[in-house]
Amino acid sequence: MNELTKFYKLLSDETRIRILMLLKRHKLCVCELCGIMEETQPKISKHLAKLRDLEIIKDERQEQYIFYSLNTDNPLYLLTLNIIYDKLDQFPILKKDFERGKFPEKFFISAKS
Amino acid sequence: MNELTKFYKLLSDETRIRILMLLKRHKLCVCELCGIMEETQPKISKHLAKLRDLEIIKDERQEQYIFYSLNTDNPLYLLTLNIIYDKLDQFPILKKDFERGKFPEKFFISAKS
DNA sequence: TCCTTATATACCTATATGCGTATATAAGGA
DNA sequence: TCCTTATATACGCATATAGGTATATAAGGA
């Protein structure tokens, strides 16, 4: 399977779309994503790994936290994500994600301690 | 699953990409596609069904033949297929498909009888 | 009507994929 | 060093998916 079909395969899952759309607005760490999306940590981690492996996103460790952001090096990926962003009405749950993601630091665990 | 993720799911298979790219150039019937692609009839039929069900392609019966063509009503589908068309180097097998598809009627069974 | 041809689809199998539970790994701090 | 925390990953399971063989269905013709 080549890169393009792999890319579309990754886009065929709603959870990953949600992740990508949230990362399009903010760089976020795993715990923030889990909090915003109300999903389990292993689930989010596994999806992030797939996205990172194809270099759609990139990671950056800061202490014990790993922040993820969109990789802006691939024009095709960016274009396609923009296309999806224009079709957000197809993902009602993303409305809630964005609301909860307005202040992502609320879900930043260390911020609570 | 919504339409967009369904669409990407369909694009994550090489056989279906090949079909779509061939249909981008010519309206073709099943036997022509099978001949051009050197694939089995049930395989091609099943892929065509999936594409038709999501209205990415449309069918048109002419006697005992069913011709398939791209559905041009959805701008997003068209745009995406154009994007793929610009990345054909990722699908070496398509080079052969296009060669064999230059004269699709060669694989039109009735033309041989 | 029956036979032939084009195509769709049923049925089955092997493989892929999403997700949960549990645990391993990496980093920080006492 | 040991404990805690953040995150990755192993393992297992249920479901989805691609593709092959066989057959059903639709259309044409004698």
Coordinates of C-alpha atoms (C1' of nucleotides) in Angstrom, one line a residue:
Chain A
M1 CA 0.0 0.0 0.0
N2 CA 1.3 3.4 -0.9
E3 CA 1.4 6.6 1.0
L4 CA -1.8 8.1 -0.5
T5 CA -4.0 5.1 0.2
K6 CA -2.5 4.8 3.7
F7 CA -3.4 8.5 4.2
Y8 CA -7.0 7.9 3.2
K9 CA -7.1 4.9 5.4
L10 CA -6.2 7.0 8.3
L11 CA -8.8 9.6 7.4
S12 CA -11.6 6.9 7.3
D13 CA -11.8 6.9 11.1
E14 CA -13.8 9.5 13.0
T15 CA -11.6 9.5 16.1
R16 CA -8.6 10.3 14.0
I17 CA -10.5 13.1 12.2
R18 CA -11.4 14.5 15.5
I19 CA -7.8 14.4 16.7
L20 CA -6.6 16.1 13.5
M21 CA -9.2 18.8 13.6
L22 CA -8.3 19.6 17.2
L23 CA -4.6 19.7 16.4
K24 CA -5.3 22.0 13.6
R25 CA -6.3 24.6 16.2
H26 CA -3.9 23.8 19.0
K27 CA -0.8 21.8 19.7
L28 CA -2.0 19.4 22.4
C29 CA -0.7 16.7 24.7
V30 CA -2.3 13.3 25.1
C31 CA -4.0 14.1 28.4
E32 CA -5.5 17.2 26.9
L33 CA -6.9 15.3 23.9
C34 CA -8.3 12.6 26.2
G35 CA -10.0 15.2 28.4
I36 CA -11.4 17.2 25.5
M37 CA -12.6 14.2 23.6
E38 CA -13.7 12.2 26.6
E39 CA -11.9 9.1 25.3
T40 CA -9.5 6.7 26.9
Q41 CA -5.8 7.2 26.9
P42 CA -4.8 4.0 25.2
K43 CA -7.3 4.7 22.4
I44 CA -6.0 8.2 21.8
S45 CA -2.4 7.0 22.0
K46 CA -2.8 4.4 19.5
H47 CA -4.5 6.7 17.0
L48 CA -1.8 9.3 17.6
A49 CA 0.9 6.6 16.8
K50 CA -0.7 5.8 13.5
L51 CA -0.9 9.5 12.5
R52 CA 2.7 10.1 13.6
D53 CA 4.0 7.0 11.8
L54 CA 2.7 8.4 8.5
E55 CA 4.1 11.9 9.5
I56 CA 0.7 13.6 9.4
I57 CA 1.5 14.8 12.9
K58 CA 4.6 15.2 14.8
D59 CA 5.4 14.8 18.5
E60 CA 7.5 16.8 20.9
R61 CA 8.3 15.7 24.5
Q62 CA 8.3 18.3 27.1
E63 CA 9.2 16.7 30.4
Q64 CA 6.7 13.9 31.0
Y65 CA 4.4 15.3 28.5
I66 CA 4.2 14.6 24.8
F67 CA 2.7 17.4 22.7
Y68 CA 1.4 16.6 19.2
S69 CA 0.9 19.0 16.3
L70 CA 0.1 18.9 12.7
N71 CA 3.1 18.4 10.4
T72 CA 3.0 21.3 8.0
D73 CA 5.6 19.9 5.6
N74 CA 3.2 18.0 3.3
P75 CA 1.0 20.3 1.1
L76 CA -1.3 17.5 0.1
Y77 CA -2.0 16.5 3.7
L78 CA -2.6 20.1 4.6
L79 CA -4.9 20.7 1.7
T80 CA -6.9 17.6 2.5
L81 CA -7.2 18.6 6.2
N82 CA -8.4 22.0 5.1
I83 CA -11.0 20.4 2.9
I84 CA -12.2 18.3 5.9
Y85 CA -12.2 21.4 8.0
D86 CA -14.7 23.0 5.6
K87 CA -17.0 20.0 6.1
L88 CA -17.1 20.0 9.8
D89 CA -20.9 20.0 9.8
Q90 CA -20.5 16.3 9.0
F91 CA -19.0 15.7 12.4
P92 CA -21.5 17.0 15.0
I93 CA -19.3 15.6 17.8
L94 CA -16.6 18.0 16.8
K95 CA -18.7 20.9 17.8
K96 CA -18.5 19.6 21.4
D97 CA -14.8 18.9 21.0
F98 CA -14.1 22.4 20.0
E99 CA -16.2 23.8 22.9
R100 CA -14.3 21.6 25.4
G101 CA -11.1 22.4 23.6
K102 CA -11.4 26.2 24.0
F103 CA -9.2 26.0 27.1
P104 CA -7.3 22.8 26.7
E105 CA -5.1 23.5 29.7
K106 CA -8.2 22.7 31.8
F107 CA -7.4 19.1 30.9
F108 CA -3.7 19.4 31.4
I109 CA -3.2 17.2 34.4
S110 CA -0.3 18.9 35.9
A111 CA -2.2 22.1 35.9
K112 CA -4.5 20.6 38.6
S113 CA -1.7 19.6 41.0
Chain B
M1 CA -19.9 6.7 9.9
N2 CA -20.6 9.8 7.8
E3 CA -20.2 10.3 4.1
L4 CA -16.7 11.8 4.2
T5 CA -15.1 9.0 6.2
K6 CA -17.0 6.5 4.0
F7 CA -15.5 8.3 1.0
Y8 CA -12.0 8.1 2.4
K9 CA -12.5 4.5 3.2
L10 CA -13.3 3.7 -0.4
L11 CA -10.2 5.6 -1.5
S12 CA -7.9 3.5 0.8
D13 CA -8.0 0.6 -1.6
E14 CA -5.7 0.5 -4.7
T15 CA -8.2 -1.5 -6.8
R16 CA -10.8 1.1 -6.4
I17 CA -8.3 3.9 -7.1
R18 CA -7.4 2.1 -10.3
I19 CA -11.1 1.9 -11.3
L20 CA -11.7 5.5 -10.5
M21 CA -8.7 6.7 -12.5
L22 CA -9.7 4.6 -15.5
L23 CA -13.3 5.9 -15.3
K24 CA -11.9 9.4 -15.1
R25 CA -10.7 9.0 -18.7
H26 CA -13.5 6.8 -20.2
K27 CA -16.9 5.5 -19.4
L28 CA -16.3 1.7 -19.2
C29 CA -18.3 -1.5 -18.8
V30 CA -17.4 -4.3 -16.4
C31 CA -15.8 -6.5 -19.0
E32 CA -13.7 -3.7 -20.2
L33 CA -12.5 -2.9 -16.7
C34 CA -11.7 -6.6 -16.1
G35 CA -9.8 -6.8 -19.3
I36 CA -7.8 -3.7 -18.8
M37 CA -7.0 -4.4 -15.2
E38 CA -6.5 -8.1 -15.6
E39 CA -8.7 -8.7 -12.6
T40 CA -11.6 -11.1 -12.0
Q41 CA -15.2 -10.1 -12.7
P42 CA -16.6 -10.6 -9.2
K43 CA -13.7 -8.6 -7.7
I44 CA -14.4 -5.7 -10.1
S45 CA -18.2 -5.9 -9.7
K46 CA -18.0 -5.7 -5.9
H47 CA -15.7 -2.7 -6.0
L48 CA -18.0 -1.0 -8.5
A49 CA -21.0 -1.7 -6.2
K50 CA -19.3 0.1 -3.3
L51 CA -18.4 3.1 -5.4
R52 CA -21.9 3.3 -6.9
D53 CA -23.6 2.9 -3.5
L54 CA -21.8 6.1 -2.3
E55 CA -22.6 7.7 -5.6
I56 CA -19.0 8.3 -6.6
I57 CA -19.8 6.6 -9.8
K58 CA -23.0 6.0 -11.7
D59 CA -24.1 3.1 -13.9
E60 CA -26.1 2.9 -17.1
R61 CA -27.3 -0.3 -18.6
Q62 CA -27.0 -0.7 -22.4
E63 CA -28.5 -4.1 -23.4
Q64 CA -26.6 -6.7 -21.4
Y65 CA -23.8 -4.3 -20.6
I66 CA -23.5 -2.0 -17.7
F67 CA -21.3 1.1 -18.2
Y68 CA -19.9 3.0 -15.3
S69 CA -18.8 6.6 -15.2
L70 CA -17.7 9.2 -12.7
N71 CA -20.5 11.0 -11.0
T72 CA -19.7 14.7 -11.6
D73 CA -22.3 16.1 -9.2
N74 CA -20.2 16.2 -6.2
P75 CA -17.4 18.9 -6.2
L76 CA -15.6 17.4 -3.3
Y77 CA -15.4 14.0 -4.9
L78 CA -14.2 15.5 -8.1
L79 CA -11.6 17.7 -6.5
T80 CA -10.2 14.7 -4.5
L81 CA -10.1 12.5 -7.6
N82 CA -8.2 15.3 -9.4
I83 CA -5.7 15.4 -6.5
I84 CA -5.2 11.7 -6.8
Y85 CA -4.8 12.0 -10.6
D86 CA -1.9 14.4 -9.9
K87 CA -0.2 11.8 -7.8
L88 CA -0.4 8.9 -10.3
D89 CA 3.3 8.2 -9.9
Q90 CA 2.4 6.6 -6.6
F91 CA 0.5 3.9 -8.5
P92 CA 2.9 2.3 -11.0
I93 CA 0.3 -0.3 -12.0
L94 CA -1.9 2.5 -13.4
K95 CA 0.7 3.2 -16.0
K96 CA 0.0 -0.3 -17.4
D97 CA -3.7 0.2 -16.9
F98 CA -3.7 3.3 -19.0
E99 CA -1.7 1.6 -21.7
R100 CA -4.1 -1.3 -21.8
G101 CA -7.0 1.2 -21.6
K102 CA -6.1 3.2 -24.6
F103 CA -8.4 1.1 -26.7
P104 CA -10.9 -0.3 -24.1
E105 CA -13.2 -1.7 -26.8
K106 CA -10.5 -4.3 -27.3
F107 CA -11.8 -5.8 -24.1
F108 CA -15.4 -5.3 -25.0
I109 CA -16.5 -8.9 -25.3
S110 CA -19.3 -8.4 -27.8
A111 CA -16.8 -6.7 -30.1
K112 CA -15.0 -10.0 -30.5
S113 CA -18.1 -12.0 -31.5
Chain C
dT1 C1' -38.8 -21.9 -24.1
dC2 C1' -34.2 -22.7 -23.6
dC3 C1' -29.5 -21.6 -24.1
dT4 C1' -25.9 -18.0 -23.9
dT5 C1' -23.7 -14.0 -22.1
dA6 C1' -22.9 -10.1 -18.9
dT7 C1' -23.1 -9.0 -14.4
dA8 C1' -24.4 -9.1 -9.4
dT9 C1' -24.2 -11.4 -5.3
dA10 C1' -24.1 -15.4 -1.8
dC11 C1' -21.0 -17.8 0.9
dC12 C1' -16.6 -18.6 2.9
dT13 C1' -11.9 -17.5 4.3
dA14 C1' -7.9 -14.9 5.5
dT15 C1' -6.4 -10.6 7.1
dA16 C1' -6.9 -5.9 8.8
dT17 C1' -8.6 -2.8 12.2
dG18 C1' -10.7 -0.6 16.3
dC19 C1' -10.9 -0.8 21.2
dG20 C1' -10.6 -2.4 26.0
dT21 C1' -7.7 -4.2 29.9
dA22 C1' -3.3 -4.7 31.6
dT23 C1' 1.2 -3.6 31.7
dA24 C1' 5.7 -1.8 30.1
dT25 C1' 8.3 2.4 29.4
dA26 C1' 9.9 7.2 30.1
dA27 C1' 10.4 11.1 33.0
dG28 C1' 10.0 13.7 37.5
dG29 C1' 10.5 14.1 42.3
dA30 C1' 11.2 12.8 47.2
Chain D
dT1 C1' 16.3 4.2 45.1
dC2 C1' 11.6 4.0 45.0
dC3 C1' 7.2 6.0 44.1
dT4 C1' 4.3 8.7 41.1
dT5 C1' 2.7 10.3 36.8
dA6 C1' 2.3 10.5 31.6
dT7 C1' 2.3 7.8 27.8
dA8 C1' 3.2 3.8 24.8
dT9 C1' 2.3 -0.8 23.8
dA10 C1' 1.1 -5.9 24.4
dC11 C1' -2.6 -9.0 24.3
dG12 C1' -7.1 -10.5 23.3
dC13 C1' -11.5 -10.0 21.2
dA14 C1' -15.2 -8.4 18.0
dT15 C1' -16.0 -6.6 13.7
dA16 C1' -14.9 -5.0 9.1
dT17 C1' -12.9 -5.8 4.6
dA18 C1' -10.8 -7.8 0.4
dG19 C1' -11.0 -11.5 -2.6
dG20 C1' -12.0 -16.3 -4.4
dT21 C1' -15.5 -19.9 -5.9
dA22 C1' -20.0 -20.7 -7.0
dT23 C1' -24.3 -19.3 -8.3
dA24 C1' -28.2 -16.1 -9.0
dT25 C1' -30.1 -12.5 -11.9
dA26 C1' -30.8 -9.8 -16.1
dA27 C1' -30.8 -9.4 -20.9
dG28 C1' -30.4 -11.2 -25.7
dG29 C1' -31.2 -14.5 -29.3
dA30 C1' -32.5 -18.8 -31.6

